[in-house]
Coordinates of C-alpha atoms in Angstrom, one line a residue:
M1216 CA -51.2 8.3 -61.0
K1217 CA -49.7 10.4 -64.4
R1218 CA -51.5 7.8 -67.1
V1219 CA -50.6 8.2 -70.6
P1220 CA -54.0 7.8 -73.1
F1221 CA -54.4 5.3 -74.8
L1222 CA -55.8 7.0 -77.6
S1223 CA -51.8 8.9 -76.9
I1224 CA -50.4 5.4 -77.7
V1225 CA -52.5 4.2 -80.8
L1226 CA -51.7 8.1 -82.3
F1227 CA -48.3 7.5 -81.5
C1228 CA -47.5 4.2 -83.3
S1229 CA -49.5 5.8 -86.0
L1230 CA -46.4 8.3 -86.5
L1231 CA -44.0 5.7 -85.7
T1232 CA -45.7 4.3 -89.6
A1233 CA -46.5 7.5 -90.8
C1234 CA -41.9 7.7 -90.7
Q1235 CA -41.4 4.1 -92.9
E1236 CA -45.1 4.0 -94.4
D1237 CA -42.9 3.0 -98.0
S1238 CA -42.4 -0.2 -97.0
S1239 CA -46.2 -1.4 -98.0
V1240 CA -44.2 -1.9 -101.2
D1241 CA -46.2 -4.5 -103.4
N1242 CA -44.4 -7.6 -102.8
A1243 CA -46.5 -9.5 -106.0
A1244 CA -43.0 -8.1 -108.4
G1245 CA -41.5 -11.1 -106.9
P1246 CA -39.2 -11.7 -104.0
K1247 CA -36.7 -9.3 -102.8
N1248 CA -33.3 -10.7 -100.3
T1249 CA -33.2 -9.4 -96.7
A1250 CA -29.9 -7.4 -98.1
G1251 CA -27.6 -6.7 -100.8
I1252 CA -27.7 -4.9 -103.3
D1253 CA -30.0 -5.0 -106.6
T1254 CA -27.9 -5.5 -110.1
L1255 CA -30.7 -3.7 -111.5
T1256 CA -30.2 -1.1 -110.5
G1257 CA -26.5 -1.0 -108.1
L1258 CA -29.4 0.5 -105.2
P1259 CA -30.3 -1.5 -101.8
M1260 CA -33.0 -4.5 -101.6
R1261 CA -35.6 -3.6 -99.4
G1262 CA -36.1 -6.2 -97.0
L1263 CA -39.1 -8.3 -97.0
N1264 CA -42.2 -7.6 -94.5
P1265 CA -44.0 -10.9 -94.1
W1266 CA -45.6 -9.3 -91.0
K1267 CA -47.8 -7.2 -92.8
N1268 CA -51.4 -7.8 -91.6
A1269 CA -50.6 -11.2 -89.7
G1270 CA -49.3 -8.7 -86.6
C1271 CA -51.3 -10.7 -84.1
E1272 CA -49.4 -13.8 -85.2
L1273 CA -46.2 -12.3 -84.3
V1274 CA -47.6 -13.0 -81.1
T1275 CA -50.7 -15.1 -81.1
D1276 CA -53.3 -15.2 -79.0
S1277 CA -52.1 -18.3 -77.6
E1278 CA -48.8 -17.1 -76.6
V1279 CA -50.3 -13.9 -75.0
S1280 CA -52.9 -15.7 -72.6
S1281 CA -50.4 -18.0 -71.5
L1282 CA -47.7 -15.5 -71.4
F1283 CA -50.5 -13.8 -68.4
G1284 CA -51.7 -17.0 -66.9
F1285 CA -55.3 -16.0 -68.2
N1286 CA -57.9 -17.4 -69.1
P1287 CA -59.0 -15.7 -72.7
K1288 CA -63.2 -16.2 -72.7
E1289 CA -63.5 -15.9 -69.3
A1290 CA -61.2 -12.3 -69.9
T1291 CA -63.1 -11.3 -72.0
L1292 CA -60.0 -11.4 -74.7
N1293 CA -60.4 -9.0 -77.9
T1294 CA -58.2 -8.6 -81.0
R1295 CA -58.4 -6.1 -83.2
T1296 CA -56.0 -6.0 -86.3
L1297 CA -56.2 -2.3 -89.1
P1298 CA -55.5 -3.0 -92.5
D1299 CA -52.4 -3.4 -94.5
Q1300 CA -49.9 -2.5 -91.1
G1301 CA -48.5 -5.1 -89.2
F1302 CA -50.5 -4.1 -86.1
C1303 CA -52.1 -6.2 -83.8
L1304 CA -54.6 -4.3 -80.6
R1305 CA -55.8 -6.7 -77.6
T1306 CA -57.1 -6.1 -74.4
W1307 CA -58.6 -8.3 -71.8
N1308 CA -60.1 -7.6 -68.1
K1309 CA -57.5 -7.7 -65.1
P1310 CA -59.0 -10.6 -62.6
D1311 CA -60.6 -7.8 -60.5
W1312 CA -61.9 -5.3 -63.0
K1313 CA -65.2 -5.1 -60.8
E1314 CA -63.9 -3.6 -57.8
R1315 CA -62.0 -1.5 -60.3
E1316 CA -64.9 -0.1 -62.0
N1317 CA -66.5 0.6 -58.5
N1318 CA -63.5 2.2 -57.3
N1319 CA -63.6 4.2 -60.1
E1320 CA -66.7 5.7 -59.5
K1321 CA -65.7 6.9 -55.9
P1322 CA -65.0 10.6 -55.9
D1323 CA -60.9 11.4 -55.3
T1324 CA -60.0 8.2 -55.4
P1325 CA -57.1 7.2 -58.2
Q1326 CA -58.7 5.5 -61.4
L1327 CA -57.7 1.8 -61.6
E1328 CA -57.5 0.8 -65.3
P1329 CA -60.2 -1.9 -64.6
R1330 CA -58.5 -4.0 -68.7
N1331 CA -55.4 -4.9 -69.4
T1332 CA -54.0 -3.5 -73.2
L1333 CA -51.9 -5.0 -75.3
V1334 CA -50.4 -3.0 -79.5
V1335 CA -48.1 -5.1 -81.1
Q1336 CA -46.6 -3.0 -83.7
V1337 CA -43.8 -4.5 -86.6
L1338 CA -42.1 -1.2 -88.0
D1339 CA -40.8 -1.7 -91.5
Y1340 CA -37.8 0.4 -92.6
G1341 CA -36.5 -1.3 -95.4
Q1342 CA -33.5 -1.9 -94.7
K1343 CA -31.0 -2.5 -91.9
E1344 CA -28.6 1.0 -92.0
V1345 CA -32.4 2.6 -92.2
A1346 CA -33.8 1.3 -89.0
D1347 CA -30.2 1.7 -87.7
A1348 CA -29.9 5.2 -88.1
Q1349 CA -33.7 5.2 -86.4
I1350 CA -33.4 3.8 -83.2
A1351 CA -29.3 6.2 -83.3
M1352 CA -31.8 9.0 -84.1
I1353 CA -34.7 7.8 -80.3
K1354 CA -31.1 7.4 -78.6
R1355 CA -30.3 11.4 -79.1
D1356 CA -32.9 13.0 -79.9
R1357 CA -35.7 11.1 -77.3
R1358 CA -34.6 10.6 -74.0
D1359 CA -36.6 12.9 -72.4
T1360 CA -39.5 9.8 -73.5
Y1361 CA -37.1 6.6 -74.3
E1362 CA -34.8 7.3 -71.1
E1363 CA -34.0 3.2 -71.0
D1364 CA -31.1 1.6 -73.4
I1365 CA -32.0 -2.2 -72.9
K1366 CA -29.4 -5.0 -73.7
G1367 CA -29.4 -8.5 -75.1
L1368 CA -32.9 -8.4 -77.3
G1369 CA -32.4 -8.3 -80.9
D1370 CA -29.6 -6.1 -82.8
D1371 CA -31.0 -3.0 -80.9
A1372 CA -33.4 -2.2 -77.8
V1373 CA -35.0 0.9 -76.2
W1374 CA -37.5 1.4 -73.6
S1375 CA -40.0 4.1 -72.6
T1376 CA -41.4 4.4 -69.4
N1377 CA -43.7 6.8 -70.5
T1378 CA -45.2 6.1 -72.8
R1379 CA -45.0 2.3 -71.2
T1380 CA -43.1 1.4 -74.3
L1381 CA -40.3 -1.4 -75.8
L1382 CA -38.8 -0.9 -79.5
A1383 CA -36.7 -4.2 -80.2
Q1384 CA -34.7 -4.3 -83.8
K1385 CA -33.6 -6.5 -85.9
G1386 CA -32.5 -6.0 -89.3
H1387 CA -35.3 -3.7 -90.9
L1388 CA -37.9 -4.6 -88.8
V1389 CA -38.6 -2.2 -85.4
V1390 CA -40.8 -4.3 -83.0
N1391 CA -43.1 -1.9 -80.9
I1392 CA -44.6 -3.6 -78.0
T1393 CA -46.6 -1.3 -76.3
L1394 CA -48.1 -3.3 -72.4
E1395 CA -50.2 -1.4 -69.7
Y1396 CA -50.9 -4.7 -68.1
F1397 CA -48.6 -3.5 -64.1
D1398 CA -50.0 -0.4 -62.5
Q1399 CA -47.0 1.4 -61.9
P1400 CA -45.4 2.2 -65.7
H1401 CA -42.1 0.7 -65.3
D1402 CA -43.0 -2.7 -63.9
N1403 CA -44.6 -3.5 -67.6
L1404 CA -40.6 -3.4 -69.3
A1405 CA -40.1 -7.2 -67.6
K1406 CA -43.1 -9.1 -69.8
A1407 CA -42.8 -6.4 -72.6
K1408 CA -39.3 -7.8 -73.0
E1409 CA -41.0 -11.1 -72.7
L1410 CA -43.1 -10.4 -75.6
A1411 CA -40.8 -8.9 -77.5
A1412 CA -38.2 -11.9 -77.3
I1413 CA -41.2 -14.5 -78.5
A1414 CA -42.0 -11.9 -81.4
L1415 CA -37.6 -11.9 -83.0
K1416 CA -37.9 -15.3 -83.1
K1417 CA -40.7 -15.4 -85.6
M1418 CA -38.5 -11.9 -87.7

């Protein structure tokens, strides 16, 4: 089975973030509406992004351990964030991680991942119209990667089997779920949808 290196997934998430880096506008100047026109400038207002520096609260440790049915301490759950981003990386051991590691030491055997990996990231496009255009561009120009439209999840959603990534839009925000849990890449979609549903309820 050809696997996508996890570093590539993180780099890809960073590239997506670069498309919306100006979303990190300091909200200290005062709250801004999620929609509408600024009466002073006549320009569309930027929506709020409450998940900057709070990516791990969008789907919590307890929600992850409950959804996947593991004990965080026994599975050595590790949770990490990135500063000034709505980003959360979690890893935890598979139940048979020792057997997998032993298998990986044998020559000429398929490599089996001993740990599960979950990335949850919020991409902030400022306005719904910009997020709409981004998803439309992915559907138009990146069908070799995001090959599957997902119905009934947020405003719009697409799935990539190759990168095990689900993008689900809600207004001006897009939640990126990258999940490496099942060995067969497409099998991760069902759980990714459940994770996205948890996140979208809070967004």
